[in-house]
Amino acid sequence: MYRHQIRSARAILEWSQEELARRSGVSLPTIKRIEPGMSAIQAREETLKKIKLAFEAEGILFVDGPHVGALLGVVTAVPGIVQGRRCVLIKTSPLEPAIAILPADAIKDAKKARKEGDKRWADILESAAHMAENLPPEAGS
């Protein structure tokens, strides 16, 4: 994870450093220390995980590599895929919780879209769910 990714995720959610500290359980001085600059963050793994999980709870996803981003990029750009929250892809680390919940949420949203007469969107959602279900196990861990 890089410093600019934390700043970008905060900006997307319109969070202050104080809000990130509160939601992540990481102290404000630590947030202020790790955010400036562009390099990789030198912090404890536990600290970075807390920050990452706070963002993911709001639909910000940190993904690794073009394959996963391309695979989910179309469907994750709209609300409702990840626990009814907006979903933004920020390249950095393997997609963890989203792959686990994408199939169920996408199928549910596909049924709703089909019921509302939006066949094209329903097809896209069903396709995304199918692809997520068929990812190799290491893609979601």
PDB file of C-alpha atoms in Angstrom, residues 60-111:
ATOM      1  CA  ILE A  60     -13.011   1.091  -1.485  1.00  0.00           C
ATOM      2  CA  LEU A  61     -11.174  -1.903  -2.902  1.00  0.00           C
ATOM      3  CA  PHE A  62      -7.439  -2.260  -3.241  1.00  0.00           C
ATOM      4  CA  VAL A  63      -6.662  -4.660  -6.089  1.00  0.00           C
ATOM      5  CA  ASP A  64      -3.500  -6.023  -7.608  1.00  0.00           C
ATOM      6  CA  GLY A  65      -2.681  -6.240 -11.266  1.00  0.00           C
ATOM      7  CA  PRO A  66      -4.609  -5.612 -14.464  1.00  0.00           C
ATOM      8  CA  HIS A  67      -6.333  -9.014 -14.568  1.00  0.00           C
ATOM      9  CA  VAL A  68      -8.397  -8.549 -11.423  1.00  0.00           C
ATOM     10  CA  GLY A  69      -9.065  -4.871 -12.162  1.00  0.00           C
ATOM     11  CA  ALA A  70     -10.191  -5.651 -15.701  1.00  0.00           C
ATOM     12  CA  LEU A  71     -12.237  -8.595 -14.522  1.00  0.00           C
ATOM     13  CA  LEU A  72     -14.241  -6.571 -12.011  1.00  0.00           C
ATOM     14  CA  GLY A  73     -13.755  -3.037 -13.320  1.00  0.00           C
ATOM     15  CA  VAL A  74     -16.996  -2.793 -15.283  1.00  0.00           C
ATOM     16  CA  VAL A  75     -19.310  -3.972 -12.560  1.00  0.00           C
ATOM     17  CA  THR A  76     -17.618  -2.411  -9.578  1.00  0.00           C
ATOM     18  CA  ALA A  77     -17.960   1.071 -11.013  1.00  0.00           C
ATOM     19  CA  VAL A  78     -21.626   1.196 -10.022  1.00  0.00           C
ATOM     20  CA  PRO A  79     -23.404   1.125  -6.648  1.00  0.00           C
ATOM     21  CA  GLY A  80     -24.876  -2.057  -5.291  1.00  0.00           C
ATOM     22  CA  ILE A  81     -22.186  -4.606  -6.024  1.00  0.00           C
ATOM     23  CA  VAL A  82     -20.325  -4.592  -2.718  1.00  0.00           C
ATOM     24  CA  GLN A  83     -22.783  -4.545   0.174  1.00  0.00           C
ATOM     25  CA  GLY A  84     -24.818  -1.766  -1.407  1.00  0.00           C
ATOM     26  CA  ARG A  85     -21.878   0.629  -1.277  1.00  0.00           C
ATOM     27  CA  ARG A  86     -19.920   2.417  -3.959  1.00  0.00           C
ATOM     28  CA  CYS A  87     -16.894   0.491  -5.066  1.00  0.00           C
ATOM     29  CA  VAL A  88     -13.688   2.055  -6.336  1.00  0.00           C
ATOM     30  CA  LEU A  89     -10.687   0.073  -7.485  1.00  0.00           C
ATOM     31  CA  ILE A  90      -7.331   1.310  -6.231  1.00  0.00           C
ATOM     32  CA  LYS A  91      -4.390  -0.790  -7.395  1.00  0.00           C
ATOM     33  CA  THR A  92      -2.247  -2.192  -4.596  1.00  0.00           C
ATOM     34  CA  SER A  93      -2.929  -5.585  -3.005  1.00  0.00           C
ATOM     35  CA  PRO A  94      -4.972  -8.729  -3.648  1.00  0.00           C
ATOM     36  CA  LEU A  95      -8.728  -8.302  -3.645  1.00  0.00           C
ATOM     37  CA  GLU A  96      -9.829 -10.069  -0.486  1.00  0.00           C
ATOM     38  CA  PRO A  97     -13.364  -9.611   0.828  1.00  0.00           C
ATOM     39  CA  ALA A  98     -14.932  -8.426  -2.410  1.00  0.00           C
ATOM     40  CA  ILE A  99     -14.386 -11.671  -4.282  1.00  0.00           C
ATOM     41  CA  ALA A 100     -16.109 -13.557  -1.482  1.00  0.00           C
ATOM     42  CA  ILE A 101     -19.233 -11.372  -1.533  1.00  0.00           C
ATOM     43  CA  LEU A 102     -19.400 -10.398  -5.205  1.00  0.00           C
ATOM     44  CA  PRO A 103     -21.172 -13.516  -6.505  1.00  0.00           C
ATOM     45  CA  ALA A 104     -24.084 -13.356  -4.046  1.00  0.00           C
ATOM     46  CA  ASP A 105     -24.544  -9.595  -4.332  1.00  0.00           C
ATOM     47  CA  ALA A 106     -24.236  -9.615  -8.119  1.00  0.00           C
ATOM     48  CA  ILE A 107     -26.790 -12.416  -8.464  1.00  0.00           C
ATOM     49  CA  LYS A 108     -29.210 -10.556  -6.185  1.00  0.00           C
ATOM     50  CA  ASP A 109     -28.754  -7.330  -8.162  1.00  0.00           C
ATOM     51  CA  ALA A 110     -29.073  -9.233 -11.461  1.00  0.00           C
ATOM     52  CA  LYS A 111     -32.443 -10.630 -10.400  1.00  0.00           C
TER      53      LYS A 111
END
